[in-house]
mmCIF file of C-alpha atoms and ligand atoms in Angstrom:
data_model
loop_
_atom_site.group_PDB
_atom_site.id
_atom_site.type_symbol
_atom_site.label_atom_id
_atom_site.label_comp_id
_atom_site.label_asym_id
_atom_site.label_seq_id
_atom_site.Cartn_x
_atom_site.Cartn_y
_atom_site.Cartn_z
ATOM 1 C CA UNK A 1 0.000 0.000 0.000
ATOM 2 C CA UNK A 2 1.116 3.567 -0.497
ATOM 3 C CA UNK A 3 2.307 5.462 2.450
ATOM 4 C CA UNK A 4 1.235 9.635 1.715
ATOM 5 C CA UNK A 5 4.018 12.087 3.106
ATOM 6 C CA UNK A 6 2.339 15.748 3.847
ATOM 7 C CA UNK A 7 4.779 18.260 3.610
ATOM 8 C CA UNK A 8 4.642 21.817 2.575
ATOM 9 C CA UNK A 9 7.531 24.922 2.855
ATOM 10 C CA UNK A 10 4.717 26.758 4.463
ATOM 11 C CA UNK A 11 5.741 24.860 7.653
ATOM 12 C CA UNK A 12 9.118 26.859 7.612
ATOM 13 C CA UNK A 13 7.212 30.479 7.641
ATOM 14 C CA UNK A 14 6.778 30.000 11.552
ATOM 15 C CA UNK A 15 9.398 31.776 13.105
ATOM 16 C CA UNK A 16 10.691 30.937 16.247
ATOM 17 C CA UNK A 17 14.113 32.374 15.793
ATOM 18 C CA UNK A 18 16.716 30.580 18.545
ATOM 19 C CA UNK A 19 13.561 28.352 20.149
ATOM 20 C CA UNK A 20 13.956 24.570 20.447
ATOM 21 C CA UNK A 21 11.066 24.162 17.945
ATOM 22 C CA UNK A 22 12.196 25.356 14.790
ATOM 23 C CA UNK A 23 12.362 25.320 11.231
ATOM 24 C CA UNK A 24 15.421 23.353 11.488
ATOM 25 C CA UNK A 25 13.965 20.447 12.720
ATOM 26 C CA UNK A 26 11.796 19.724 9.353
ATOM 27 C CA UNK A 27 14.443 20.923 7.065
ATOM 28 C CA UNK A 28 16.471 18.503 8.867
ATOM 29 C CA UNK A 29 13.971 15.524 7.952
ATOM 30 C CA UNK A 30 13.080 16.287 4.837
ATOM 31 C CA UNK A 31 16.709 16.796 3.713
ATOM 32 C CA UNK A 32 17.722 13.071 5.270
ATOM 33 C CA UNK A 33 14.220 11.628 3.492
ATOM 34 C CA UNK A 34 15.652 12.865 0.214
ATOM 35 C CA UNK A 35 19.386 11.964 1.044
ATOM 36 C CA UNK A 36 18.655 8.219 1.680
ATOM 37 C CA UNK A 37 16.168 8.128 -1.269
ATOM 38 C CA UNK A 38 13.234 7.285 1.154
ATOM 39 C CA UNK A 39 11.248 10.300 0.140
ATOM 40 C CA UNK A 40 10.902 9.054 -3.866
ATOM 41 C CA UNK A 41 9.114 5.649 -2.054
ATOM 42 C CA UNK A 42 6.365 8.195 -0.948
ATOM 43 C CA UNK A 43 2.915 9.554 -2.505
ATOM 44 C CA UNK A 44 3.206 13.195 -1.911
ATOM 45 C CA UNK A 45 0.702 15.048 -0.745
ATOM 46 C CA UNK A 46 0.079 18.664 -0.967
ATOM 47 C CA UNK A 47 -1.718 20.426 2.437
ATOM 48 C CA UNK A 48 -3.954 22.539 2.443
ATOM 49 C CA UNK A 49 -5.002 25.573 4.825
ATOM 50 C CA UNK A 50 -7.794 24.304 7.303
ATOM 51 C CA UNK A 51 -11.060 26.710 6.770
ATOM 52 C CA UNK A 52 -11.992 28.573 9.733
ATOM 53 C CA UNK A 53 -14.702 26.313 10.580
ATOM 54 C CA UNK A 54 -12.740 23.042 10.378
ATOM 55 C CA UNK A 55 -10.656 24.579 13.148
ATOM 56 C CA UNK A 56 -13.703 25.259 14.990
ATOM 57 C CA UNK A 57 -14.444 22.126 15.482
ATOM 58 C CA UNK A 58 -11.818 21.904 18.052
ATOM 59 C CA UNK A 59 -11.213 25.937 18.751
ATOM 60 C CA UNK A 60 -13.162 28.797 19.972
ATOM 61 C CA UNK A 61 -13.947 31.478 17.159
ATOM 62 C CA UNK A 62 -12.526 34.011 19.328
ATOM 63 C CA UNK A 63 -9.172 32.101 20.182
ATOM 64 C CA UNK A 64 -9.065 31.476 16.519
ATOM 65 C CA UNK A 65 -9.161 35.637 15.263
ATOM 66 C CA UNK A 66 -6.765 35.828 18.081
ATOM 67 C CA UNK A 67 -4.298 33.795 16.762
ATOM 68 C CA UNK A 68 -4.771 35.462 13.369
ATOM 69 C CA UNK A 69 -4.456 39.127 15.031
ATOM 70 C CA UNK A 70 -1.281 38.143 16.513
ATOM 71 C CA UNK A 71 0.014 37.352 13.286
ATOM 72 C CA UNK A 72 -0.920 40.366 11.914
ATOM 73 C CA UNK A 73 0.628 42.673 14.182
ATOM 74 C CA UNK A 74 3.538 41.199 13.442
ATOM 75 C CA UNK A 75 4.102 38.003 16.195
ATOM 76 C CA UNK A 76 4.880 37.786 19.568
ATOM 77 C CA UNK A 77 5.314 35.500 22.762
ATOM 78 C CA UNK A 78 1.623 33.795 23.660
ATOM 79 C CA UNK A 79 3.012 31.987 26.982
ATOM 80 C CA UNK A 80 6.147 31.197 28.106
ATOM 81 C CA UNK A 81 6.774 28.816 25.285
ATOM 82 C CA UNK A 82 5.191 29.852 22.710
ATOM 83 C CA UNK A 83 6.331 32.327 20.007
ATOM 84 C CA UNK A 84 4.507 33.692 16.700
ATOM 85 C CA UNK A 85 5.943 35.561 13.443
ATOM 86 C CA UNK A 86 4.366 37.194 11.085
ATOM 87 C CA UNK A 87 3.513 33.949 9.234
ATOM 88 C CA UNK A 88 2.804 31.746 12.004
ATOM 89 C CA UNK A 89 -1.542 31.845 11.387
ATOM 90 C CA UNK A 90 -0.709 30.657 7.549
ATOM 91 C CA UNK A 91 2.008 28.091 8.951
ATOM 92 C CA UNK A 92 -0.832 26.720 11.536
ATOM 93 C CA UNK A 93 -3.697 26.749 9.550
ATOM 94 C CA UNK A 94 -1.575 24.437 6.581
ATOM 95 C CA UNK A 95 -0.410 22.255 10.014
ATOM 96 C CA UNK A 96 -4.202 21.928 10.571
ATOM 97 C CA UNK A 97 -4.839 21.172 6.851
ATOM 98 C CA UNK A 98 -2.058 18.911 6.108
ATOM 99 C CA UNK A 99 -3.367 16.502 9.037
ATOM 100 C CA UNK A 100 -6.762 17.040 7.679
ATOM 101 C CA UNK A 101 -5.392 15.910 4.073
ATOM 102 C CA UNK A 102 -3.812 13.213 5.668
ATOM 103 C CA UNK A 103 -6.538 11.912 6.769
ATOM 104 C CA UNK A 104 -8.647 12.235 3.399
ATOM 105 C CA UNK A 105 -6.054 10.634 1.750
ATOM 106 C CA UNK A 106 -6.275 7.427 3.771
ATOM 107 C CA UNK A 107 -10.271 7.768 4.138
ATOM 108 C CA UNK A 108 -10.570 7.971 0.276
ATOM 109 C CA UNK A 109 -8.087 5.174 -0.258
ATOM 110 C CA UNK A 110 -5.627 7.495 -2.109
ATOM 111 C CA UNK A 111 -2.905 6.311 0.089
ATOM 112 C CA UNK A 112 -3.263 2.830 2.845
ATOM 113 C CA UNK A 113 -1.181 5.306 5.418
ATOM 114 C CA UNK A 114 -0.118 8.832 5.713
ATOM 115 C CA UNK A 115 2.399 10.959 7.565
ATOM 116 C CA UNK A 116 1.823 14.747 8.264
ATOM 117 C CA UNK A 117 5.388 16.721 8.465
ATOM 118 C CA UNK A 118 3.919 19.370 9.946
ATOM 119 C CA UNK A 119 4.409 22.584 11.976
ATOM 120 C CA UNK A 120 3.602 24.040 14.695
ATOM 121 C CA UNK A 121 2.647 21.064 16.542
ATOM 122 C CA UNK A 122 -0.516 20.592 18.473
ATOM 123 C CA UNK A 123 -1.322 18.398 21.028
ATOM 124 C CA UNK A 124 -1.038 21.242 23.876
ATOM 125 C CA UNK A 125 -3.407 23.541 22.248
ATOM 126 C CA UNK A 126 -6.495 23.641 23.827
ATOM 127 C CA UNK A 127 -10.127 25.463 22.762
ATOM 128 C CA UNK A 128 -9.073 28.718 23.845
ATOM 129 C CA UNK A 129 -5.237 28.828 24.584
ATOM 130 C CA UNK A 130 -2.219 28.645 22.905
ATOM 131 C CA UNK A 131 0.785 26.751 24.674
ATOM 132 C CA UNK A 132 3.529 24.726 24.933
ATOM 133 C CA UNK A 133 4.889 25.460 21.317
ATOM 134 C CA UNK A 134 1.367 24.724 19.953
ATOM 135 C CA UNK A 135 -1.197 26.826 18.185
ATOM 136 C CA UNK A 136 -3.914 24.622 16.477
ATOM 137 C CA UNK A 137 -4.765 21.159 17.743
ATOM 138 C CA UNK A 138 -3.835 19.383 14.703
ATOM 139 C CA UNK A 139 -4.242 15.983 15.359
ATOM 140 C CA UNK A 140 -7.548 16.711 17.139
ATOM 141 C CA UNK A 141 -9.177 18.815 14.561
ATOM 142 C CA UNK A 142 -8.282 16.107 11.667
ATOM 143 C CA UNK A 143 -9.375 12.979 14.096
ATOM 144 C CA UNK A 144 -13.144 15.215 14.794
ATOM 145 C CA UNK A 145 -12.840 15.971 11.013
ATOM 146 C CA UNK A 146 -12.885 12.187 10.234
ATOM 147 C CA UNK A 147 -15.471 11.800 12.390
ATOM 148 C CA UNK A 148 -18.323 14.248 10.723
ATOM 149 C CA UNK A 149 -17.245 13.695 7.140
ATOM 150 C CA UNK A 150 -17.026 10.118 7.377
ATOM 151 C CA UNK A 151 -19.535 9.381 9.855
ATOM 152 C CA UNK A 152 -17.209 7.697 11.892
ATOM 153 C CA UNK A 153 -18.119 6.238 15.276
ATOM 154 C CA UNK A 154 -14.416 5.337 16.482
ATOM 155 C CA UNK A 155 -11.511 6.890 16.207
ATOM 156 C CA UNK A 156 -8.214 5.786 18.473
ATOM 157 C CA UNK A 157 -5.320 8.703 19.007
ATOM 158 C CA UNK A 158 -2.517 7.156 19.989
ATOM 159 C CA UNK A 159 -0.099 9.998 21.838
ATOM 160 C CA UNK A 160 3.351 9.055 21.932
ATOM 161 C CA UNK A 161 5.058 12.315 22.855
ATOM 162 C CA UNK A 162 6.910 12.666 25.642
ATOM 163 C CA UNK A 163 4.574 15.372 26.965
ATOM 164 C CA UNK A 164 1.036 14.712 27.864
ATOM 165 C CA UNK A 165 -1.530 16.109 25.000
ATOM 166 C CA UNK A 166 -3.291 17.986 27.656
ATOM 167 C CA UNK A 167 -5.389 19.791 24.707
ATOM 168 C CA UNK A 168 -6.938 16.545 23.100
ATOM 169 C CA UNK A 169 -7.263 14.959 26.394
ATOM 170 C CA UNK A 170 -9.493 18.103 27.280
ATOM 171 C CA UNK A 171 -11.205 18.093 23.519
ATOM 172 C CA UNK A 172 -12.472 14.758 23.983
ATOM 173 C CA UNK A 173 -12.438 13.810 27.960
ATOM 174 C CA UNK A 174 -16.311 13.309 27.758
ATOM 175 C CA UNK A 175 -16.456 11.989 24.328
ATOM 176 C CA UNK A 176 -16.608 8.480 23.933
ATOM 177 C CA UNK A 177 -15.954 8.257 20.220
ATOM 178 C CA UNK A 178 -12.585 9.172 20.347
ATOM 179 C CA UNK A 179 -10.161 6.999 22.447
ATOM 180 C CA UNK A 180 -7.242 9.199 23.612
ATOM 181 C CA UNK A 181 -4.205 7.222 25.101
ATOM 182 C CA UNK A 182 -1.257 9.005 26.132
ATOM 183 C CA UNK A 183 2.536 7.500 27.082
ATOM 184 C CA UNK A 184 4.211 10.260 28.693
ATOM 185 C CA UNK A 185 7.002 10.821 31.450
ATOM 186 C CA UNK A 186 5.304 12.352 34.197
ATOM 187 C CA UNK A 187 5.561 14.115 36.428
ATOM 188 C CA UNK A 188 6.151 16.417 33.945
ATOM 189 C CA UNK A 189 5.331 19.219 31.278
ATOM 190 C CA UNK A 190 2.769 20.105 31.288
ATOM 191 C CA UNK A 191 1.154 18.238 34.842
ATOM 192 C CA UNK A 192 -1.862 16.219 33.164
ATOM 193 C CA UNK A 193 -1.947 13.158 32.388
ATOM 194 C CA UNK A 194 -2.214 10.939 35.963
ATOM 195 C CA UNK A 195 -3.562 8.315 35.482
ATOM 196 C CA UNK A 196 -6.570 8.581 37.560
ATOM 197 C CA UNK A 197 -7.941 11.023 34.642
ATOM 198 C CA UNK A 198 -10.104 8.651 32.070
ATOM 199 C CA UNK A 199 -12.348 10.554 30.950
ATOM 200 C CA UNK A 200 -15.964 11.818 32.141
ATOM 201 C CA UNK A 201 -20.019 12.079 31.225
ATOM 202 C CA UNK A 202 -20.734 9.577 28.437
ATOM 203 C CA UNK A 203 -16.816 9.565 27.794
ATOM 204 C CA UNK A 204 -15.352 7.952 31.150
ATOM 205 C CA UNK A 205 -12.773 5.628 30.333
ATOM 206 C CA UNK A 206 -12.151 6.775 27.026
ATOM 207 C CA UNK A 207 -9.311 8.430 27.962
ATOM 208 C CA UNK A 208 -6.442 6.423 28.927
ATOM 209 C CA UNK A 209 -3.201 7.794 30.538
ATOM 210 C CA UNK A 210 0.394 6.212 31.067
ATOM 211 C CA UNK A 211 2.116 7.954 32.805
ATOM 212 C CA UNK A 212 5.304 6.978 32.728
ATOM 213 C CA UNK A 213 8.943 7.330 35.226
ATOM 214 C CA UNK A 214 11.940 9.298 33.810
ATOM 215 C CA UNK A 215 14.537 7.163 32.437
ATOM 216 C CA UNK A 216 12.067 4.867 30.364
ATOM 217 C CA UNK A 217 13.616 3.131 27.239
ATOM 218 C CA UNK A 218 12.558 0.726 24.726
ATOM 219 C CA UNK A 219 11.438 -2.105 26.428
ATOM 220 C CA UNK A 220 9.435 -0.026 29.171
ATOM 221 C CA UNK A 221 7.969 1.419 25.782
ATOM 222 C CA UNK A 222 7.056 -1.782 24.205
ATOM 223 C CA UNK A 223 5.598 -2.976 27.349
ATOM 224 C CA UNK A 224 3.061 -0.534 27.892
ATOM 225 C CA UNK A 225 2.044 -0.755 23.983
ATOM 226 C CA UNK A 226 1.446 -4.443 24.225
ATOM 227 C CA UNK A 227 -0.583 -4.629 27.893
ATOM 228 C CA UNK A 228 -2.355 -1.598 27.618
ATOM 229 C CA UNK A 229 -2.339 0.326 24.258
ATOM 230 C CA UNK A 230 -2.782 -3.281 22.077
ATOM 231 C CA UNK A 231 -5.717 -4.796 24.305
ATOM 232 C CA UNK A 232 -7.789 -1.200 24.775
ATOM 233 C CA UNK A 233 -7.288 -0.640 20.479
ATOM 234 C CA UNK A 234 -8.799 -4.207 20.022
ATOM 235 C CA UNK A 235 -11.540 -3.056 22.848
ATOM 236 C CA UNK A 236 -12.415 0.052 21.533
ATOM 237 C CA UNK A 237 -12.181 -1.535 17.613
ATOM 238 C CA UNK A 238 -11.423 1.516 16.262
ATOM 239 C CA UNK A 239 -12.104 2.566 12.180
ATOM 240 C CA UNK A 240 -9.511 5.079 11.959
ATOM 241 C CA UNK A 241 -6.088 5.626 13.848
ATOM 242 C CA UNK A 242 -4.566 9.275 14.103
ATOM 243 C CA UNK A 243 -1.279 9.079 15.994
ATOM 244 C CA UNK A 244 0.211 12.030 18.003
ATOM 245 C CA UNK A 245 3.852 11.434 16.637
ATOM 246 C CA UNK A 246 6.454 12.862 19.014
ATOM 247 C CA UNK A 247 10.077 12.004 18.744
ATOM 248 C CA UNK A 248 11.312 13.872 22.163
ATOM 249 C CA UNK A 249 11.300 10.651 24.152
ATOM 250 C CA UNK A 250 14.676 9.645 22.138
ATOM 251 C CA UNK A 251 17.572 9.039 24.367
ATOM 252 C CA UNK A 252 19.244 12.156 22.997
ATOM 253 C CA UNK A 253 16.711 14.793 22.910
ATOM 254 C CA UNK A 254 17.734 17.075 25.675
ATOM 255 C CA UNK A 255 14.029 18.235 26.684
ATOM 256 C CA UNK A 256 12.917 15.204 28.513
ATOM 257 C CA UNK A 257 14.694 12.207 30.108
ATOM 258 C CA UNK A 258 13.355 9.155 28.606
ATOM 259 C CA UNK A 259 15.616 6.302 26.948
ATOM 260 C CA UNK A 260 14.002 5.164 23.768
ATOM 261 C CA UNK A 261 16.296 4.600 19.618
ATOM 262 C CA UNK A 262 14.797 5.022 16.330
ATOM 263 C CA UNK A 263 14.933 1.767 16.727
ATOM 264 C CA UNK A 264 12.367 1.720 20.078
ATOM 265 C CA UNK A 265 10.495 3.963 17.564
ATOM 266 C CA UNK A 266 10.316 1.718 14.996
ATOM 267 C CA UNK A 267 8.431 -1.469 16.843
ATOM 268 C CA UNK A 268 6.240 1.378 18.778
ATOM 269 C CA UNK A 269 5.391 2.158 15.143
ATOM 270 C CA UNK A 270 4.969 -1.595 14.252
ATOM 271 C CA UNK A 271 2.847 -2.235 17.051
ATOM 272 C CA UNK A 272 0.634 0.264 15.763
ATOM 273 C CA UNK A 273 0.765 -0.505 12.309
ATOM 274 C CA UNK A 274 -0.181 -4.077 13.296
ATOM 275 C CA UNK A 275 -3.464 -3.074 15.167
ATOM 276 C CA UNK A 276 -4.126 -0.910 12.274
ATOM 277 C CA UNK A 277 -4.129 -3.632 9.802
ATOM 278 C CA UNK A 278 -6.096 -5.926 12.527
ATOM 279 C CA UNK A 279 -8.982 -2.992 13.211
ATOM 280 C CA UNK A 280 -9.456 -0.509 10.955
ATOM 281 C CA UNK A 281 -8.086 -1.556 6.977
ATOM 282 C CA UNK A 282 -4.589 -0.247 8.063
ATOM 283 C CA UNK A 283 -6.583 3.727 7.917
ATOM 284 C CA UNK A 284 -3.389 5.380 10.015
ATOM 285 C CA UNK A 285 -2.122 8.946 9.621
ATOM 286 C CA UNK A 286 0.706 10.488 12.174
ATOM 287 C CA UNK A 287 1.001 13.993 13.039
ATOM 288 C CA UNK A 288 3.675 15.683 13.876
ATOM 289 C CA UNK A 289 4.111 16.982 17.383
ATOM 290 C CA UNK A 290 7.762 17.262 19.406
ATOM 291 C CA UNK A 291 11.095 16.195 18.574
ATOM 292 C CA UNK A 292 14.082 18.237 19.096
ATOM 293 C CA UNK A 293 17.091 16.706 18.617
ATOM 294 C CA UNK A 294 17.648 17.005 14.546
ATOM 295 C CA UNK A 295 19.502 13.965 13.782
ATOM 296 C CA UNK A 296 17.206 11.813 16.535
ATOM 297 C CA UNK A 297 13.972 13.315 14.436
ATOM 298 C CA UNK A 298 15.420 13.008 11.269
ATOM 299 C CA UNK A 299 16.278 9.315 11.751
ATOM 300 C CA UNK A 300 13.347 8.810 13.567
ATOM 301 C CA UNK A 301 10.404 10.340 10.980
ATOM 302 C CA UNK A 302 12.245 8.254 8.424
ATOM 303 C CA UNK A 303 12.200 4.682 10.703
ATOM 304 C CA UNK A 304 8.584 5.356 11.100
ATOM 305 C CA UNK A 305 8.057 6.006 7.129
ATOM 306 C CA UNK A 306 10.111 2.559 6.724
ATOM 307 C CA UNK A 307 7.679 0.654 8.798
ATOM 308 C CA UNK A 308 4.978 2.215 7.473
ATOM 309 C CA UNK A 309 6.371 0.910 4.100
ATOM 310 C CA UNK A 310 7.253 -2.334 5.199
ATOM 311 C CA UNK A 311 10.913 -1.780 4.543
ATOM 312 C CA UNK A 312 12.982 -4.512 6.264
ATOM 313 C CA UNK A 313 15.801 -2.648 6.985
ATOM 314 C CA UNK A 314 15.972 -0.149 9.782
ATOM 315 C CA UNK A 315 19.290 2.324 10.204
ATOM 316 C CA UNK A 316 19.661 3.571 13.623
ATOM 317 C CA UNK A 317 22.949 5.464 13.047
ATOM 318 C CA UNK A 318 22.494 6.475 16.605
ATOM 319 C CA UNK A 319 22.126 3.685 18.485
ATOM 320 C CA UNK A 320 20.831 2.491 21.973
ATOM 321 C CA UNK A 321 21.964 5.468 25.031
ATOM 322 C CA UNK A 322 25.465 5.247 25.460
ATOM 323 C CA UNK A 323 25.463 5.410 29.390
ATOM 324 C CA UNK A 324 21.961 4.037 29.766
ATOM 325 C CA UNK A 325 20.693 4.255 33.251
ATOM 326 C CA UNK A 326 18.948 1.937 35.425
ATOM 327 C CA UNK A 327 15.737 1.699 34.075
ATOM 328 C CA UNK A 328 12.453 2.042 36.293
ATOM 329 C CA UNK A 329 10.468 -0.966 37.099
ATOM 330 C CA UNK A 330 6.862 0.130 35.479
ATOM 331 C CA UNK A 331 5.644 -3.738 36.328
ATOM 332 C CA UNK A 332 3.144 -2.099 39.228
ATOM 333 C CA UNK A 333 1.875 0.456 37.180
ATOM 334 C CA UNK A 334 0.841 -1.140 34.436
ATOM 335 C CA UNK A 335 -1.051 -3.083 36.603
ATOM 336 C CA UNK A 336 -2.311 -0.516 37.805
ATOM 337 C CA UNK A 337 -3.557 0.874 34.706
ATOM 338 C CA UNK A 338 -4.795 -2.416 33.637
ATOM 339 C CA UNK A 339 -6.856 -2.852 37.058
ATOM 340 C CA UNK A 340 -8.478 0.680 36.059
ATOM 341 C CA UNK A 341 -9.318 0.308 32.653
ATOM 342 C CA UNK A 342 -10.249 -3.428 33.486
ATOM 343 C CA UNK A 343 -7.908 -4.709 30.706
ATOM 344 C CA UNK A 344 -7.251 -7.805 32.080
HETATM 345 ZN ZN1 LIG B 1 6.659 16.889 23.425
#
């Protein structure tokens, strides 16, 4: 099957200047996707800007002209994090789009799986406030966009990013057509995500959180996929997968302190490929979220793409850590989980 790759120079217009999320980091991909030939195995896919009313399916229409107005007047710093230029609305509205057209593409069959190369990411980005790097909640406007235009009924987003997507947690906490699950270190940025919080009204226990110990690497990884993120999917029997791709949880991304390779990535990716194929016709799309070391993202994006391709080979020029740690014990809390979700 075909495996779509959005990508658009639009993404670079968002100007961060010196900030950890960058243009940088997609230039970075996109130059090793075309430098190991990877990028020729993909259907390319041109985004398009989300329409004001797609993004207010997840946004308020006030938050939404505010985002715009900032732009206009030339940028500036929305939290602590978070920075705008000039170009930043046109950048996030294309981010919206491109996991929108994503989507479509895998929906209508164009593609059997798609990847979004997006920015800014999303997955903090609540109805009504910008932060942690995020402006528009990408992967949760294009997962409640599958919904209405499809008619959908269950939709699974997977949230791998080392940060807890407090913003699609809150978009669909009492909505139980959309199955959020979260890995995350914690505690953390940004301070949801326990994992007492599953969800509420007609949506309790549709929201599944695992929160996981600094110092996490592959196999802690891999274990929570297979005892709680493989038997909830086959629960919930999802008909469309959107996955919150973040690559910060590599060993050698500075912002967090998990353990994981490209090639931990890589049978996180396979895992979820494989429940895919089981559930839902293989319908997948990832979205873009963190990721900030360039060579650990670059390598990363391109072992998921591989996967996603069903190429046998993956490189991991970087390797397992080089000084791991002591890794936590997470045998209790997945229990734990398990016990609360009644996965067992
Ligand atoms: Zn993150």
């Amino acid at each position: 099957m075909k495996v779509g790759l959005v990508y658009d120079p639009v993404y670079l217009k968002h100007d961060t200047g010196q900030h950890v999320e960058n243009a940088r980091r997609l230039e970075a991909t996109i130059s090793h996707l075309e430098q190991t030939q990877l990028k020729q195995q993909l259907t390319l896919l041109k985004p398009r800007a989300a329409s004001a009313e797609e993004i207010s399916l997840i946004h308020h229409n006030q938050y939404i002209s505010h985002i715009r107005d900032v732009a206009q007047r030339g940028g500036g710093w929305l939290d602590v994090d978070t920075v705008m230029s000039p170009d930043s609305y046109q950048a996030a509205i294309y981010a919206a789009g491109g996991a929108i057209r994503a989507s479509e593409a895998v929906m209508n069959g164009e593609v059997g799986s798609a990847f979004a190369l997006v920015r800014p990411p999303g997955h903090h980005a609540t109805s009504q406030r910008a932060m942690g790097f995020c402006l528009f909640n990408n992967a949760a406007i294009a997962a409640k966009y599958a919904l209405a235009k499809y008619k959908l009924d269950r939709v699974i987003i997977i949230d791998f990013d080392v940060h807890h997507g407090n913003g699609t947690q809150a978009a669909f906490y009492d909505n139980p057509q959309v199955l959020y699950v979260s890995t995350h270190q914690y505690p953390f940025y940004p301070g949801t995500g326990g994992i007492e919080e599953t969800g509420s009204g007609a949506g309790k226990g549709t929201t599944i959180n695992i929160p996981l110990p600094a110092g996490c690497g592959d196999a802690e990884y891999l274990q929570a996929f297979e005892q709680i993120i493989v038997p909830a999917a086959r629960r919930f029997n999802p008909q469309f997968i959107m996955v919150s791709a973040g690559y910060d949880l590599h060993w050698a991304d500075e912002i967090a302190l998990m353990q994981v390779s490209t090639n931990g990535f890589a049978q996180m990716v396979q895992i979820i490929k494989g429940l895919a194929d089981e559930l839902c016709n293989g319908r997948l799309v990832f979205s873009l979220e963190g990721g900030y070391h360039l060579q650990a993202l670059a390598y990363s994006v391109k072992a998921t793409l591989d996967v996603l391709l069903g190429n046998a080979n993956i490189e991991d020029p970087l390797g397992q850590p080089p000084h791991r740690f002591q890794a936590p014990n997470i045998t209790h809390l997945i229990r734990t989980i398990k016990e609360i979700h009644n996965l067992f």
